[in-house]
Backbone as a chain_set.jsonl record, in Angstrom:
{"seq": "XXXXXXXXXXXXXXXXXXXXXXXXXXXXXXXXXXXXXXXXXXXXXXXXXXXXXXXXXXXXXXXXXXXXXXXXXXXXXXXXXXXXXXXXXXXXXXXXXXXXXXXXXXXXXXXXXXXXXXXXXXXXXXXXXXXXXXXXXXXXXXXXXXXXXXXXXXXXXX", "coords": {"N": [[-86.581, 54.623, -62.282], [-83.832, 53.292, -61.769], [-83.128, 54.597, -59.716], [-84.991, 53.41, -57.919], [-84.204, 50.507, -58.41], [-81.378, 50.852, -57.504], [-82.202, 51.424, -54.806], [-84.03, 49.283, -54.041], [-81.349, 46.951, -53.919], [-79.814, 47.779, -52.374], [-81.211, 48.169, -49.931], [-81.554, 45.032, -49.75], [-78.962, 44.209, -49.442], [-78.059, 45.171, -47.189], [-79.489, 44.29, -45.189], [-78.407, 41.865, -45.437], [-76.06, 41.833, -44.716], [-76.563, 42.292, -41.992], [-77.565, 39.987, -41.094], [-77.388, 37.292, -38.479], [-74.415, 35.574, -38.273], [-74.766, 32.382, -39.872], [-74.916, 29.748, -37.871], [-72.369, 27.445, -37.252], [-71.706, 24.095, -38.991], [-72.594, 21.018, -37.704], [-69.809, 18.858, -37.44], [-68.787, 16.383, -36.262], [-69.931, 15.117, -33.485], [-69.253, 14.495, -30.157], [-69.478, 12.456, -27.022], [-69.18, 12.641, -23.613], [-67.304, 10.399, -21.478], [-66.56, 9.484, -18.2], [-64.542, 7.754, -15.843], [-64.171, 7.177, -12.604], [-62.316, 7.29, -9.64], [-63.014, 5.272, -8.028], [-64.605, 3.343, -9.739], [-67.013, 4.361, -10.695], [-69.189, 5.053, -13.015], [-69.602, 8.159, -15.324], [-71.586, 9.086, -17.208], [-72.089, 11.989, -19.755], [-71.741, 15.036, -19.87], [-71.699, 17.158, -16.757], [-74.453, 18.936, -15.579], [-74.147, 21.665, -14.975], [-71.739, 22.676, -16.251], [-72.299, 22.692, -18.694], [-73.029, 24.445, -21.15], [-70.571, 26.11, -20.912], [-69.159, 24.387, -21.78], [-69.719, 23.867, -24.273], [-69.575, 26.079, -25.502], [-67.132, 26.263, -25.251], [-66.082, 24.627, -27.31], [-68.013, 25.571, -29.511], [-65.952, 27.124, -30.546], [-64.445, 25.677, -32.355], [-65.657, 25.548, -34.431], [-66.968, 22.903, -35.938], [-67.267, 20.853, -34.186], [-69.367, 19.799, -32.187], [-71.366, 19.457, -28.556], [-72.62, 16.016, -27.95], [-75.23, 15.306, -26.83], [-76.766, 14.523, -23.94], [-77.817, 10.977, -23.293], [-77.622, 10.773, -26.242], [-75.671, 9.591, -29.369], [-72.531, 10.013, -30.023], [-70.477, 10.644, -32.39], [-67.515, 10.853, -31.462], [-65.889, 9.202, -28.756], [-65.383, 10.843, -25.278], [-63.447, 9.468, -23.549], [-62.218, 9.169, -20.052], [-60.461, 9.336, -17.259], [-58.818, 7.84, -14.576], [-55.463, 7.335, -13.252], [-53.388, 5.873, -10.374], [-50.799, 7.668, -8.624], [-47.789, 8.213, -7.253], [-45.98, 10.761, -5.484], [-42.785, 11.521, -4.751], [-41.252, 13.523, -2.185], [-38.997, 15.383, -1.029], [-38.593, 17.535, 2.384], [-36.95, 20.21, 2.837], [-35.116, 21.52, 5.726], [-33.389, 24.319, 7.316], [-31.614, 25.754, 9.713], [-30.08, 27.849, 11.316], [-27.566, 28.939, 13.56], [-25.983, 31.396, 15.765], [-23.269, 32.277, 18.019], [-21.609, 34.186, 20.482], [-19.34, 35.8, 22.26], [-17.578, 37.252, 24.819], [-15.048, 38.245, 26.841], [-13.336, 40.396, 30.051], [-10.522, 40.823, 31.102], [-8.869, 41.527, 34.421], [-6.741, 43.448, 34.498], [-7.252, 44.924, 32.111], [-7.648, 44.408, 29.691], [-9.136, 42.552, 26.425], [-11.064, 40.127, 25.485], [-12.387, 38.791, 22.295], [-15.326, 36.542, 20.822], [-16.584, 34.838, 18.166], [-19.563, 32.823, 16.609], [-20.625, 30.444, 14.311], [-23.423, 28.328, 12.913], [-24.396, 26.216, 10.406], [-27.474, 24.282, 9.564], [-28.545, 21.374, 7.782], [-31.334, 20.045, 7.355], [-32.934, 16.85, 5.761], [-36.249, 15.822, 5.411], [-37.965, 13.354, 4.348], [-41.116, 12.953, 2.288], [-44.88, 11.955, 0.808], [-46.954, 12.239, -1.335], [-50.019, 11.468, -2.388], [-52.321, 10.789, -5.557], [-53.589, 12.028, -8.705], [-52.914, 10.991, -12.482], [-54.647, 12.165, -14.648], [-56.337, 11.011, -17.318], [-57.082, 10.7, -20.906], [-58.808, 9.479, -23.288], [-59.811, 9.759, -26.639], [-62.181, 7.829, -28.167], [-63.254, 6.045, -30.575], [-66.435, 4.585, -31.673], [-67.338, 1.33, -31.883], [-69.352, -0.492, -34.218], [-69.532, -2.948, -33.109], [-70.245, -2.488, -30.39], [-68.005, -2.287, -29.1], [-64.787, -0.187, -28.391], [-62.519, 1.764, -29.966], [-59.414, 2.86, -29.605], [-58.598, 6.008, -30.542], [-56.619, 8.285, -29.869], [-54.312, 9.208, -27.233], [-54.159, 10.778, -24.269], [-52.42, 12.536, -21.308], [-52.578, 13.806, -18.051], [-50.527, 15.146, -15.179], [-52.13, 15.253, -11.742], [-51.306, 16.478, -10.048], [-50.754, 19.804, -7.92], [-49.39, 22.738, -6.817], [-50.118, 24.052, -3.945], [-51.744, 26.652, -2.687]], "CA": [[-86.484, 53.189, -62.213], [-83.01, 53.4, -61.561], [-83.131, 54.701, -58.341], [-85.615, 52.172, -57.093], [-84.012, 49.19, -58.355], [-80.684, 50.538, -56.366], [-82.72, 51.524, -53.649], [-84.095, 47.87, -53.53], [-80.68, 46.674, -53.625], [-78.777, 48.557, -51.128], [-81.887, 47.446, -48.94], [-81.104, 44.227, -49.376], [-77.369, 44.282, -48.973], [-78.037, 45.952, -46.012], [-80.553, 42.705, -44.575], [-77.662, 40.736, -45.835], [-74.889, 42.324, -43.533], [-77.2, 42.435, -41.045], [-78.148, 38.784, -40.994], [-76.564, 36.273, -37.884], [-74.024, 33.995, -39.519], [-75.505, 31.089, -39.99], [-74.131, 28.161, -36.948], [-71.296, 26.112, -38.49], [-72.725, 22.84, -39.493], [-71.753, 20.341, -36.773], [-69.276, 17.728, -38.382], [-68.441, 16.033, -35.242], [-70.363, 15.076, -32.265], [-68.722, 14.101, -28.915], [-69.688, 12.548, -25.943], [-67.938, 12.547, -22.733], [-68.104, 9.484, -20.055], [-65.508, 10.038, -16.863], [-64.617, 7.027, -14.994], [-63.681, 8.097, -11.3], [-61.092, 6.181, -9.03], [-64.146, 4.472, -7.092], [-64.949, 2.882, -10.19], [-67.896, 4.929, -10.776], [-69.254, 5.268, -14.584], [-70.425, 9.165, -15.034], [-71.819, 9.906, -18.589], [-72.149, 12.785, -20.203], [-71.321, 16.827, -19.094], [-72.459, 18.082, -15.456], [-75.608, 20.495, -16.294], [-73.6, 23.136, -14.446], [-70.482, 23.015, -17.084], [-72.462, 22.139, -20.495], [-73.054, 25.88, -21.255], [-69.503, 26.524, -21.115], [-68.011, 23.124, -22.751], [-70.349, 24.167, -25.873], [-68.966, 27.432, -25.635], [-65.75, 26.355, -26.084], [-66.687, 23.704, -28.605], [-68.195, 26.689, -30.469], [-64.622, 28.012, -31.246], [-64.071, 25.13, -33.29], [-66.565, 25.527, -35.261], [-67.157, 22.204, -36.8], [-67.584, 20.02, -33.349], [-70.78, 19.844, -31.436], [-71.391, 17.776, -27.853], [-73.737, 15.627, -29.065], [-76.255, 16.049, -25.721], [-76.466, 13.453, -22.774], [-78.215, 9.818, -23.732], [-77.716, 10.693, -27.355], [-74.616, 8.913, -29.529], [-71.502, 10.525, -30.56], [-68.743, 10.274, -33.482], [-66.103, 10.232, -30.842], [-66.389, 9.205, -27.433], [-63.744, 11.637, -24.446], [-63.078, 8.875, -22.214], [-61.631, 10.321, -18.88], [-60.478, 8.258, -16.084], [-57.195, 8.46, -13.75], [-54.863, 6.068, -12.272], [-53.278, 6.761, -8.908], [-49.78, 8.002, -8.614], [-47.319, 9.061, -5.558], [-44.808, 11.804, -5.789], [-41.86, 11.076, -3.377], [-40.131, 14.448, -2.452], [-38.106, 16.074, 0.154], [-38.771, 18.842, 2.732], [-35.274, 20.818, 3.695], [-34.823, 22.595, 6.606], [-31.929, 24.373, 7.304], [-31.37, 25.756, 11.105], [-28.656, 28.729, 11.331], [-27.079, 29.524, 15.188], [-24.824, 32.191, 16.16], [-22.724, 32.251, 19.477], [-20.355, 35.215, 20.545], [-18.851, 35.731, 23.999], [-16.364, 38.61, 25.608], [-14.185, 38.098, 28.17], [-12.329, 40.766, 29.665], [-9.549, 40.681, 32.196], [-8.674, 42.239, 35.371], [-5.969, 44.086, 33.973], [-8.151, 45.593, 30.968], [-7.49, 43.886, 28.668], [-10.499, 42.072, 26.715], [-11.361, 39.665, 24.336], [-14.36, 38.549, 21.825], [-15.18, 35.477, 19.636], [-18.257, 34.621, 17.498], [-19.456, 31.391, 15.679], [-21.734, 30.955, 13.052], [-23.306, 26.901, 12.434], [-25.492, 25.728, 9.746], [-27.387, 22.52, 9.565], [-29.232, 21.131, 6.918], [-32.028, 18.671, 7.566], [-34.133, 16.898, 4.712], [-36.817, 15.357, 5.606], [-38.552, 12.614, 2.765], [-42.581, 12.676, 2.324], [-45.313, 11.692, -0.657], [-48.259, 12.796, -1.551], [-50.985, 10.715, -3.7], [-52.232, 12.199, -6.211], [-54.057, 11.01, -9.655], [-53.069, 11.475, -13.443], [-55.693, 12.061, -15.371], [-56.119, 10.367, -19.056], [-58.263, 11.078, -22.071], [-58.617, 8.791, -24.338], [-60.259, 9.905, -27.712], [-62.625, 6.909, -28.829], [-64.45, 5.787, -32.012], [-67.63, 3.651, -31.172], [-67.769, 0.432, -33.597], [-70.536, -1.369, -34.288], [-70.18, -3.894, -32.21], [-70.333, -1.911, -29.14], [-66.152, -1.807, -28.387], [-64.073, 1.409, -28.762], [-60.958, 1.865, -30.662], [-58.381, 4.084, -29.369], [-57.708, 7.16, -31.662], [-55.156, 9.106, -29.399], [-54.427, 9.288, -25.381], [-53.088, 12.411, -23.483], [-52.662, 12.067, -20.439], [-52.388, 15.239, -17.38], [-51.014, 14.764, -13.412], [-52.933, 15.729, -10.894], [-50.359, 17.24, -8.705], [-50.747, 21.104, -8.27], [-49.038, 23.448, -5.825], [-51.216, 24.769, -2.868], [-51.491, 28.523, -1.535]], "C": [[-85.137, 52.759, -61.662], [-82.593, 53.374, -59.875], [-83.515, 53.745, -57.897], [-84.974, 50.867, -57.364], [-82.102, 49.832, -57.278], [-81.001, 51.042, -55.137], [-83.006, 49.855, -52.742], [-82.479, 47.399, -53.415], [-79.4, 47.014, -52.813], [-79.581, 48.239, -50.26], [-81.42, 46.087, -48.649], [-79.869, 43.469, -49.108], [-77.319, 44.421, -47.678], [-78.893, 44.912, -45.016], [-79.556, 41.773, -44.78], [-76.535, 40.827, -45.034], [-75.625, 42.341, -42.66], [-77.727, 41.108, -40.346], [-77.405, 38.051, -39.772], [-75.96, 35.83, -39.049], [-74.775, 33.005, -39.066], [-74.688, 30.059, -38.635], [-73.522, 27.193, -38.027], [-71.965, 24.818, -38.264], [-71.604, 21.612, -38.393], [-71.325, 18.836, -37.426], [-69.002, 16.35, -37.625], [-69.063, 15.956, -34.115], [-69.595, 14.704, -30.89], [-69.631, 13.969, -27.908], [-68.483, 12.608, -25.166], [-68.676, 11.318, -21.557], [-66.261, 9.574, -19.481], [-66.159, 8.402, -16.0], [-63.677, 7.397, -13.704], [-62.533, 6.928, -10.876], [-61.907, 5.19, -8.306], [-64.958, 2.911, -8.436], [-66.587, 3.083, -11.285], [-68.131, 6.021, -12.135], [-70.167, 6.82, -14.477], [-70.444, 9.586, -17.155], [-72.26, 11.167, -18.771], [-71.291, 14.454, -19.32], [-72.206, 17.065, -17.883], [-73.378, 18.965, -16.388], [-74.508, 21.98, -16.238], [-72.319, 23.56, -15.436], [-70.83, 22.824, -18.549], [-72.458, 23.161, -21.202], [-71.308, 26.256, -21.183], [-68.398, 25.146, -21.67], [-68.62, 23.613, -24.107], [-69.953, 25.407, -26.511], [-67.781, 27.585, -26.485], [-65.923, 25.384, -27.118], [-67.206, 24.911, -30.451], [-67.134, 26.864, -31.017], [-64.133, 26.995, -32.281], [-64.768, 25.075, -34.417], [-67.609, 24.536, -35.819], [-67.54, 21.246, -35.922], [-68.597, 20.23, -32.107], [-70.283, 18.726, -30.14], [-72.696, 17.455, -28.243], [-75.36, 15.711, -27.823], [-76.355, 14.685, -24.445], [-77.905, 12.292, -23.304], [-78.067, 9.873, -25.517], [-75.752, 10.208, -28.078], [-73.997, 9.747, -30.19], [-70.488, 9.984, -31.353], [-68.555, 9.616, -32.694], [-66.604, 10.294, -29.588], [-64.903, 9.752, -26.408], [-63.937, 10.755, -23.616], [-62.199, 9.733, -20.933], [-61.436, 9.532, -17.877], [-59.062, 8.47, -15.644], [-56.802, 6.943, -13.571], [-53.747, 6.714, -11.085], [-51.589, 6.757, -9.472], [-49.166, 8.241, -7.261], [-46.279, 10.223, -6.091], [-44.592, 11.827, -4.472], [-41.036, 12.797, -3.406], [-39.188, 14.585, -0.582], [-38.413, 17.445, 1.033], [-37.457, 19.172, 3.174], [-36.099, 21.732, 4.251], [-33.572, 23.149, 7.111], [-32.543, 25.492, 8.776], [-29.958, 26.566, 11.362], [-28.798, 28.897, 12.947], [-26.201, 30.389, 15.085], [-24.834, 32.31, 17.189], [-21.636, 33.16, 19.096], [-20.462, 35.466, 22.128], [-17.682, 36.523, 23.906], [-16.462, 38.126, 26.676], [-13.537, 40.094, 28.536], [-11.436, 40.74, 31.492], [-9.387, 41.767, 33.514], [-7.418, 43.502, 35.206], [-6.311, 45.215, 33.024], [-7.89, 45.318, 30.005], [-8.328, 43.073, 27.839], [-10.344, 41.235, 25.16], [-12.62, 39.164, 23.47], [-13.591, 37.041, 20.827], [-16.909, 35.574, 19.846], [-18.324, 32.927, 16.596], [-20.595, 31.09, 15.021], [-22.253, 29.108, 12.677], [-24.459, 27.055, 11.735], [-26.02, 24.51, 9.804], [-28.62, 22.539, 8.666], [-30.085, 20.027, 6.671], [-33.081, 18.306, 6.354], [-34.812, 15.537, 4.983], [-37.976, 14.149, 4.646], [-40.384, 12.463, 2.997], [-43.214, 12.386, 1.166], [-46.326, 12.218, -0.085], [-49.292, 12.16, -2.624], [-51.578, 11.51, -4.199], [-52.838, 10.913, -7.659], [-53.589, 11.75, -11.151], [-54.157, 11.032, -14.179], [-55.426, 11.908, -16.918], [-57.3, 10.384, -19.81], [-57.908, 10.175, -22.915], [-59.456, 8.918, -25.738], [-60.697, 8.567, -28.264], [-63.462, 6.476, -29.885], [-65.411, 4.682, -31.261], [-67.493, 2.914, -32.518], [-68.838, -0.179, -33.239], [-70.706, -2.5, -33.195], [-70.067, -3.627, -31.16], [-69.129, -2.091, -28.42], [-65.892, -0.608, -29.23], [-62.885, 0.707, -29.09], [-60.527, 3.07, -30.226], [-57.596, 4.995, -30.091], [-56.155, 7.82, -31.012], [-55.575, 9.382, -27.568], [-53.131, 10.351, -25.616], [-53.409, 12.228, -21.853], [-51.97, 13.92, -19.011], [-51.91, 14.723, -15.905], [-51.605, 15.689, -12.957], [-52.367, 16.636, -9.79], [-49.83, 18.672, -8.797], [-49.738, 21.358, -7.326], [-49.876, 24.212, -5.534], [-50.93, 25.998, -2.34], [-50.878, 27.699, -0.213]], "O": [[-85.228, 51.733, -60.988], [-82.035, 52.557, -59.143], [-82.702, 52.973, -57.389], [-85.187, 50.013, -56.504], [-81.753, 49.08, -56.368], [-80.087, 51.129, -54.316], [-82.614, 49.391, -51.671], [-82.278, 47.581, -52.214], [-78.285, 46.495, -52.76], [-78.923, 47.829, -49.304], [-80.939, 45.827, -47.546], [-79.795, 42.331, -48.645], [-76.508, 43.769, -47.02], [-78.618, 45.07, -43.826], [-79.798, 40.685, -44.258], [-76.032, 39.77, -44.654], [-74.731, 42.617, -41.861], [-78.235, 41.121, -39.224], [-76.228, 38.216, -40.096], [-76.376, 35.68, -40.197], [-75.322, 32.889, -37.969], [-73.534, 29.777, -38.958], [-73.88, 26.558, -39.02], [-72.737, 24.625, -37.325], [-70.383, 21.461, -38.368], [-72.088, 17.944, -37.797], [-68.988, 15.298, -38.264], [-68.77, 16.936, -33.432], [-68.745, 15.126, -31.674], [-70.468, 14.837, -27.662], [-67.309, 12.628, -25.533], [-69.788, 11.236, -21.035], [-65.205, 9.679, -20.103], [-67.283, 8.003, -15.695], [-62.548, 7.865, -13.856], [-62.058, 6.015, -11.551], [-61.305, 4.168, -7.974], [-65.576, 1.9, -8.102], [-67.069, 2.365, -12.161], [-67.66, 7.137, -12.353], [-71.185, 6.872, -13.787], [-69.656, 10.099, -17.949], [-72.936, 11.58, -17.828], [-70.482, 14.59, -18.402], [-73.422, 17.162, -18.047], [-73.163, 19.491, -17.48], [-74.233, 22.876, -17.037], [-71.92, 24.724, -15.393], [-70.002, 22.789, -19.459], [-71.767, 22.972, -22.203], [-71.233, 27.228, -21.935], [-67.18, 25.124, -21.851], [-67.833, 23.724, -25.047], [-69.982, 25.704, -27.706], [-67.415, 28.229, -27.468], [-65.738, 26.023, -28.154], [-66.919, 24.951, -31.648], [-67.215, 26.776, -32.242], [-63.37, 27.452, -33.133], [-64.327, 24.464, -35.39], [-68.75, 24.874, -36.136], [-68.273, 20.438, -36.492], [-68.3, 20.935, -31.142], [-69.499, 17.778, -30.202], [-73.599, 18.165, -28.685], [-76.42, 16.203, -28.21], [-75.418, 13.901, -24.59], [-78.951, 12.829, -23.667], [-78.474, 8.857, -26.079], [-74.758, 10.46, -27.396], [-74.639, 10.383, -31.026], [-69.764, 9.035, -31.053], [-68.879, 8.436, -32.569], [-67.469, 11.082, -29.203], [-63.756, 9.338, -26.579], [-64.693, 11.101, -22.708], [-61.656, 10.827, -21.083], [-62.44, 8.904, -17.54], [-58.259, 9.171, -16.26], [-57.412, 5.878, -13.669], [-53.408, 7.897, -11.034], [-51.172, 6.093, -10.42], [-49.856, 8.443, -6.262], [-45.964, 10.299, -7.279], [-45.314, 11.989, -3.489], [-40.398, 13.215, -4.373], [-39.006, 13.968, 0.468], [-38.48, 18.481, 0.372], [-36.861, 18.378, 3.902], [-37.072, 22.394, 3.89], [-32.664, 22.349, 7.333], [-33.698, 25.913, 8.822], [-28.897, 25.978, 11.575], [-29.882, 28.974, 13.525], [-25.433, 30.189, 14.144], [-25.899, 32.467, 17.786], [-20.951, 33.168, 18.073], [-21.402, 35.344, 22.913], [-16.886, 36.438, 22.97], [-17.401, 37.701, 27.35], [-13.348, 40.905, 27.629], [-11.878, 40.653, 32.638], [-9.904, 42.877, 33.385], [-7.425, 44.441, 36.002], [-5.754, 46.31, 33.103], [-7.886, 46.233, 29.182], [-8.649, 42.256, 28.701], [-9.764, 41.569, 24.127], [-13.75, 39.156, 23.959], [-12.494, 36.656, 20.425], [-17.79, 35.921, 20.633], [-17.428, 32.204, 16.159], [-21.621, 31.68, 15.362], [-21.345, 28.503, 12.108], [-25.402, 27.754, 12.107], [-25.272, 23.568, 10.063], [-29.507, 23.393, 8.696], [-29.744, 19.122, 5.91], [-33.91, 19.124, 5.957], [-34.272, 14.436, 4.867], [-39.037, 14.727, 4.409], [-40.789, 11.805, 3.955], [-42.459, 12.442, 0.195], [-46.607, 12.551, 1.066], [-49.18, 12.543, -3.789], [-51.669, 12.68, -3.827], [-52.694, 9.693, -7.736], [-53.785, 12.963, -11.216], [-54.546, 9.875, -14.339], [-54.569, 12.49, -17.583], [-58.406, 10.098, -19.351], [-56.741, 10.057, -23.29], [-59.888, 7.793, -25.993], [-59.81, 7.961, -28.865], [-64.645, 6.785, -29.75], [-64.998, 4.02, -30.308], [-67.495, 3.346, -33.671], [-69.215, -0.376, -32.083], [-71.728, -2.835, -32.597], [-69.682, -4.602, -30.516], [-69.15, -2.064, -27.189], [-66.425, -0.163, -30.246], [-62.395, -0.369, -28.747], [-61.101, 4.145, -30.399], [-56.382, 4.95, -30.29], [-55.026, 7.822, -31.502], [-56.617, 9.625, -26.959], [-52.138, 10.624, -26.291], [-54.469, 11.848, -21.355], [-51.139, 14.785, -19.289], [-52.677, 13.955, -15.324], [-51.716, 16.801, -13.473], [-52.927, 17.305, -8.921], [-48.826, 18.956, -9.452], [-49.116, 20.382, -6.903], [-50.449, 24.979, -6.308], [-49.966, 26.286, -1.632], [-50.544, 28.317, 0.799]]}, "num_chains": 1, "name": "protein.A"}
């Protein structure tokens, strides 16, 4: 009897380590709506990136997106405003000159000369920072602003 009852229970220990965890219980929904520079309202996640926003969403455990036409906790606003970045291009432009003489006598001489020049040229580049704004939905269909972060847009190119 012995045996069998820890037979049964080493079986089911063993179904019990063996089980998936369970999916963390989603505490938090999110949507996302992205307003462009055109003015142009885009709700929810691209198909092509929802599979990997849920992904990472996963790692938190506790926050779900909530799915496209359906309502979320918090809403990721996303929208830019334009920017310039004023810089400078330098160029710098080295010469060297050297010249020998020499005389009828045999006698001979040298010189060399060495100039730098340093040109800087001023250009911009437009360019957009991008801003998140973390929103609560109230009842009466306005958002309240939990917290803004905001990113520029201005990389460096191969």
């Amino acid at each position: 009897m012995r045996l069998l009852t820890a037979c049964a229970l080493l079986g089911y220990s063993t179904i019990a380590l063996a089980s998936p965890k369970p999916a963390p219980a989603c505490k938090v929904r999110i949507q996302v709506a992205y307003l462009d520079r055109l003015g142009n309202l885009n709700q929810g996640i691209p198909e092509r990136s929802q599979k990997d926003v849920e992904k990472r969403l996963g790692k938190l455990g506790d926050v779900c997106y909530a799915g496209d036409g359906n309502a979320g906790d918090l809403v990721m606003f996303i929208h830019t405003t334009p920017a310039v970045y004023h810089g400078h291009h330098v160029y710098t432009n080295t010469s060297n000159t050297s010249a020998a003489a020499t005389s009828g006598d045999g006698s001979a001489a040298a010189a060399a000369a060495s100039t730098t020049s340093t040109t800087a040229i001023p250009y911009s580049v437009d360019y957009s920072v991008f801003i998140l704004d973390v929103e609560l939905p109230l009842p009466d269909g306005t958002f309240k602003i939990l917290h803004t972060v905001d990113q520029k847009g201005l990389y460096n190119t191969i």
